[in-house]
PDB file of C-alpha atoms in Angstrom:
ATOM      1  CA  MET Z   1     107.081 286.175  29.078  1.00  0.00           C
ATOM      2  CA  LEU Z   2     104.673 287.913  31.384  1.00  0.00           C
ATOM      3  CA  LYS Z   3     100.975 288.421  30.951  1.00  0.00           C
ATOM      4  CA  ASN Z   4      99.919 291.912  29.870  1.00  0.00           C
ATOM      5  CA  ILE Z   5     103.519 293.174  29.644  1.00  0.00           C
ATOM      6  CA  ASP Z   6     104.763 294.245  26.224  1.00  0.00           C
ATOM      7  CA  PRO Z   7     107.513 291.778  25.230  1.00  0.00           C
ATOM      8  CA  ALA Z   8     109.727 294.675  24.065  1.00  0.00           C
ATOM      9  CA  LEU Z   9     110.117 295.701  27.715  1.00  0.00           C
ATOM     10  CA  ASN Z  10     113.088 293.907  29.239  1.00  0.00           C
ATOM     11  CA  ALA Z  11     113.764 293.589  32.968  1.00  0.00           C
ATOM     12  CA  ASP Z  12     116.187 296.535  33.103  1.00  0.00           C
ATOM     13  CA  VAL Z  13     113.759 298.881  31.361  1.00  0.00           C
ATOM     14  CA  LEU Z  14     110.840 297.749  33.535  1.00  0.00           C
ATOM     15  CA  HIS Z  15     112.883 298.276  36.687  1.00  0.00           C
ATOM     16  CA  ALA Z  16     113.845 301.808  35.616  1.00  0.00           C
ATOM     17  CA  LEU Z  17     110.281 302.748  34.643  1.00  0.00           C
ATOM     18  CA  ARG Z  18     108.980 301.449  37.976  1.00  0.00           C
ATOM     19  CA  SER Z  19     111.715 303.251  39.907  1.00  0.00           C
ATOM     20  CA  MET Z  20     110.965 306.627  38.342  1.00  0.00           C
ATOM     21  CA  GLY Z  21     108.805 309.053  40.288  1.00  0.00           C
ATOM     22  CA  HIS Z  22     106.274 311.672  39.262  1.00  0.00           C
ATOM     23  CA  GLY Z  23     107.987 314.381  37.243  1.00  0.00           C
ATOM     24  CA  ASP Z  24     111.041 312.287  36.346  1.00  0.00           C
ATOM     25  CA  THR Z  25     111.924 312.283  32.665  1.00  0.00           C
ATOM     26  CA  LEU Z  26     113.239 309.641  30.312  1.00  0.00           C
ATOM     27  CA  VAL Z  27     114.771 309.768  26.864  1.00  0.00           C
ATOM     28  CA  ILE Z  28     113.980 307.401  24.040  1.00  0.00           C
ATOM     29  CA  SER Z  29     116.689 307.850  21.418  1.00  0.00           C
ATOM     30  CA  ASP Z  30     117.656 306.840  17.917  1.00  0.00           C
ATOM     31  CA  THR Z  31     120.909 305.093  17.014  1.00  0.00           C
ATOM     32  CA  ASN Z  32     122.717 308.345  16.191  1.00  0.00           C
ATOM     33  CA  PHE Z  33     122.154 309.966  19.589  1.00  0.00           C
ATOM     34  CA  PRO Z  34     125.190 309.910  21.934  1.00  0.00           C
ATOM     35  CA  SER Z  35     123.179 307.595  24.171  1.00  0.00           C
ATOM     36  CA  ASP Z  36     125.947 306.007  26.222  1.00  0.00           C
ATOM     37  CA  ALA Z  37     127.736 309.281  26.966  1.00  0.00           C
ATOM     38  CA  ILE Z  38     124.486 311.036  27.918  1.00  0.00           C
ATOM     39  CA  ALA Z  39     123.197 308.054  29.909  1.00  0.00           C
ATOM     40  CA  ARG Z  40     126.287 308.142  32.144  1.00  0.00           C
ATOM     41  CA  LYS Z  41     125.175 311.609  33.317  1.00  0.00           C
ATOM     42  CA  THR Z  42     121.577 310.600  34.128  1.00  0.00           C
ATOM     43  CA  THR Z  43     120.185 309.519  37.492  1.00  0.00           C
ATOM     44  CA  LEU Z  44     120.380 305.850  36.540  1.00  0.00           C
ATOM     45  CA  GLY Z  45     123.876 306.308  35.144  1.00  0.00           C
ATOM     46  CA  THR Z  46     123.779 303.465  32.636  1.00  0.00           C
ATOM     47  CA  LEU Z  47     122.301 303.020  29.177  1.00  0.00           C
ATOM     48  CA  LEU Z  48     119.143 300.974  28.685  1.00  0.00           C
ATOM     49  CA  ARG Z  49     118.224 299.336  25.372  1.00  0.00           C
ATOM     50  CA  ILE Z  50     115.151 298.289  23.445  1.00  0.00           C
ATOM     51  CA  ASP Z  51     117.054 296.973  20.451  1.00  0.00           C
ATOM     52  CA  ASN Z  52     115.951 296.256  16.905  1.00  0.00           C
ATOM     53  CA  VAL Z  53     112.737 298.282  16.993  1.00  0.00           C
ATOM     54  CA  SER Z  54     111.700 301.699  15.721  1.00  0.00           C
ATOM     55  CA  ALA Z  55     111.291 304.676  18.016  1.00  0.00           C
ATOM     56  CA  ALA Z  56     107.513 304.422  17.651  1.00  0.00           C
ATOM     57  CA  ARG Z  57     107.539 300.760  18.676  1.00  0.00           C
ATOM     58  CA  ALA Z  58     109.702 301.501  21.720  1.00  0.00           C
ATOM     59  CA  VAL Z  59     107.444 304.399  22.716  1.00  0.00           C
ATOM     60  CA  GLU Z  60     104.411 302.139  22.349  1.00  0.00           C
ATOM     61  CA  ALA Z  61     105.997 299.596  24.705  1.00  0.00           C
ATOM     62  CA  VAL Z  62     107.032 302.207  27.272  1.00  0.00           C
ATOM     63  CA  LEU Z  63     103.688 304.024  27.244  1.00  0.00           C
ATOM     64  CA  SER Z  64     101.895 300.713  27.767  1.00  0.00           C
ATOM     65  CA  VAL Z  65     103.055 300.931  31.403  1.00  0.00           C
ATOM     66  CA  LEU Z  66     104.206 304.539  31.949  1.00  0.00           C
ATOM     67  CA  PRO Z  67     101.623 307.252  32.640  1.00  0.00           C
ATOM     68  CA  LEU Z  68     102.402 310.608  31.041  1.00  0.00           C
ATOM     69  CA  ASP Z  69     102.130 313.728  33.146  1.00  0.00           C
ATOM     70  CA  THR Z  70      98.961 315.787  33.054  1.00  0.00           C
ATOM     71  CA  PRO Z  71      98.230 318.386  30.378  1.00  0.00           C
ATOM     72  CA  LEU Z  72      99.093 321.076  32.914  1.00  0.00           C
ATOM     73  CA  GLN Z  73     102.694 320.765  31.802  1.00  0.00           C
ATOM     74  CA  PRO Z  74     104.223 319.401  28.618  1.00  0.00           C
ATOM     75  CA  SER Z  75     104.923 315.698  28.991  1.00  0.00           C
ATOM     76  CA  ALA Z  76     106.231 314.613  25.572  1.00  0.00           C
ATOM     77  CA  GLY Z  77     108.959 316.412  23.671  1.00  0.00           C
ATOM     78  CA  ARG Z  78     110.751 315.832  20.378  1.00  0.00           C
ATOM     79  CA  MET Z  79     114.161 316.964  19.171  1.00  0.00           C
ATOM     80  CA  GLU Z  80     113.630 319.816  16.710  1.00  0.00           C
ATOM     81  CA  VAL Z  81     115.048 319.642  13.203  1.00  0.00           C
ATOM     82  CA  MET Z  82     117.992 322.034  12.961  1.00  0.00           C
ATOM     83  CA  GLY Z  83     117.046 325.009  10.803  1.00  0.00           C
ATOM     84  CA  ALA Z  84     113.401 323.914  10.608  1.00  0.00           C
ATOM     85  CA  PRO Z  85     112.076 323.718  14.201  1.00  0.00           C
ATOM     86  CA  ASP Z  86     108.430 323.469  13.152  1.00  0.00           C
ATOM     87  CA  GLU Z  87     109.017 320.567  10.741  1.00  0.00           C
ATOM     88  CA  VAL Z  88     107.706 317.272  12.065  1.00  0.00           C
ATOM     89  CA  LEU Z  89     109.435 314.349  10.365  1.00  0.00           C
ATOM     90  CA  PRO Z  90     107.758 310.988   9.659  1.00  0.00           C
ATOM     91  CA  VAL Z  91     109.507 309.318  12.620  1.00  0.00           C
ATOM     92  CA  GLN Z  92     108.086 312.046  14.855  1.00  0.00           C
ATOM     93  CA  GLN Z  93     104.636 311.758  13.268  1.00  0.00           C
ATOM     94  CA  GLU Z  94     104.661 308.029  14.019  1.00  0.00           C
ATOM     95  CA  VAL Z  95     105.536 308.661  17.666  1.00  0.00           C
ATOM     96  CA  GLN Z  96     102.869 311.377  17.875  1.00  0.00           C
ATOM     97  CA  ALA Z  97     100.283 308.870  16.631  1.00  0.00           C
ATOM     98  CA  VAL Z  98     101.356 306.410  19.354  1.00  0.00           C
ATOM     99  CA  ILE Z  99     101.079 309.105  22.028  1.00  0.00           C
ATOM    100  CA  ASP Z 100      97.629 310.171  20.843  1.00  0.00           C
ATOM    101  CA  ARG Z 101      96.419 306.558  20.693  1.00  0.00           C
ATOM    102  CA  THR Z 102      97.807 305.788  24.157  1.00  0.00           C
ATOM    103  CA  GLU Z 103      96.361 308.931  25.694  1.00  0.00           C
ATOM    104  CA  GLY Z 104      93.030 308.524  23.888  1.00  0.00           C
ATOM    105  CA  LYS Z 105      93.179 312.129  22.675  1.00  0.00           C
ATOM    106  CA  SER Z 106      95.425 314.604  20.932  1.00  0.00           C
ATOM    107  CA  ALA Z 107      98.476 315.256  23.120  1.00  0.00           C
ATOM    108  CA  PRO Z 108     100.860 317.286  20.936  1.00  0.00           C
ATOM    109  CA  MET Z 109     104.584 317.035  21.535  1.00  0.00           C
ATOM    110  CA  TYR Z 110     106.587 320.192  22.109  1.00  0.00           C
ATOM    111  CA  GLY Z 111     109.825 320.899  20.281  1.00  0.00           C
ATOM    112  CA  ILE Z 112     113.221 321.042  21.974  1.00  0.00           C
ATOM    113  CA  GLU Z 113     116.181 322.609  20.171  1.00  0.00           C
ATOM    114  CA  ARG Z 114     118.865 319.968  19.477  1.00  0.00           C
ATOM    115  CA  PHE Z 115     121.560 321.175  21.898  1.00  0.00           C
ATOM    116  CA  LYS Z 116     118.969 322.013  24.559  1.00  0.00           C
ATOM    117  CA  PHE Z 117     117.699 318.428  24.118  1.00  0.00           C
ATOM    118  CA  TYR Z 118     121.187 317.101  24.939  1.00  0.00           C
ATOM    119  CA  GLU Z 119     121.265 319.199  28.118  1.00  0.00           C
ATOM    120  CA  GLU Z 120     117.763 318.098  29.172  1.00  0.00           C
ATOM    121  CA  ALA Z 121     118.666 314.477  28.451  1.00  0.00           C
ATOM    122  CA  LYS Z 122     121.575 314.671  30.913  1.00  0.00           C
ATOM    123  CA  LYS Z 123     119.034 315.609  33.628  1.00  0.00           C
ATOM    124  CA  ALA Z 124     116.763 312.657  32.815  1.00  0.00           C
ATOM    125  CA  TYR Z 125     116.284 309.622  34.995  1.00  0.00           C
ATOM    126  CA  CYS Z 126     117.389 307.354  32.158  1.00  0.00           C
ATOM    127  CA  VAL Z 127     118.087 306.952  28.448  1.00  0.00           C
ATOM    128  CA  ILE Z 128     116.632 304.099  26.404  1.00  0.00           C
ATOM    129  CA  THR Z 129     118.221 303.653  22.983  1.00  0.00           C
ATOM    130  CA  THR Z 130     116.373 301.930  20.155  1.00  0.00           C
ATOM    131  CA  GLY Z 131     117.135 300.531  16.727  1.00  0.00           C
ATOM    132  CA  GLU Z 132     115.712 303.670  15.079  1.00  0.00           C
ATOM    133  CA  THR Z 133     118.010 304.720  12.226  1.00  0.00           C
ATOM    134  CA  ARG Z 134     116.094 307.787  11.027  1.00  0.00           C
ATOM    135  CA  PHE Z 135     117.383 311.199  12.096  1.00  0.00           C
ATOM    136  CA  TYR Z 136     115.583 313.088  14.883  1.00  0.00           C
ATOM    137  CA  GLY Z 137     114.090 309.972  16.427  1.00  0.00           C
ATOM    138  CA  CYS Z 138     114.776 311.338  19.917  1.00  0.00           C
ATOM    139  CA  PHE Z 139     112.065 312.007  22.483  1.00  0.00           C
ATOM    140  CA  LEU Z 140     111.731 313.150  26.097  1.00  0.00           C
ATOM    141  CA  PHE Z 141     108.846 311.973  28.298  1.00  0.00           C
ATOM    142  CA  THR Z 142     107.737 313.105  31.768  1.00  0.00           C
ATOM    143  CA  LYS Z 143     106.239 310.502  34.071  1.00  0.00           C
ATOM    144  CA  GLY Z 144     102.824 311.244  35.499  1.00  0.00           C
ATOM    145  CA  VAL Z 145     100.784 309.556  38.204  1.00  0.00           C
ATOM    146  CA  ILE Z 146      98.151 306.871  38.430  1.00  0.00           C
ATOM    147  CA  PRO Z 147      95.275 308.162  40.564  1.00  0.00           C
ATOM    148  CA  PRO Z 148      93.883 305.992  43.358  1.00  0.00           C
ATOM    149  CA  LYS Z 149      90.844 303.853  42.616  1.00  0.00           C
ATOM    150  CA  THR Z 150      87.752 305.264  44.241  1.00  0.00           C
TER     151      THR Z 150
END
């Protein structure tokens, strides 16, 4: 265990998050997402895992150390429900609550059509799969910056 590091974050995930640069994206996926196949096409090239937790719990762990990009560009996306793109499912509402709490303000996610999400995921730095079993528990995050201390 490390002080002030969420215990859900394993060494591989921490290394990937630290290695990412400003503007890099990462996917946090549910158990139904083709995580391994997509992960092979990412920059990292291998699948990362935060097993046995919900998507919201994994997002909470990741956002405890990862800054989101500024509001000047969307920094948190969710896979849209097919046939109902404006519907926000409970799993997505839970993740939205984590984002808002972490950011200290409302930071609405944008929707990404399912097949467009797959294409964007292939361009990501990495994919982290979770134990989330609910449908549409797939999210895309853009890394921001930590400003210098003045």
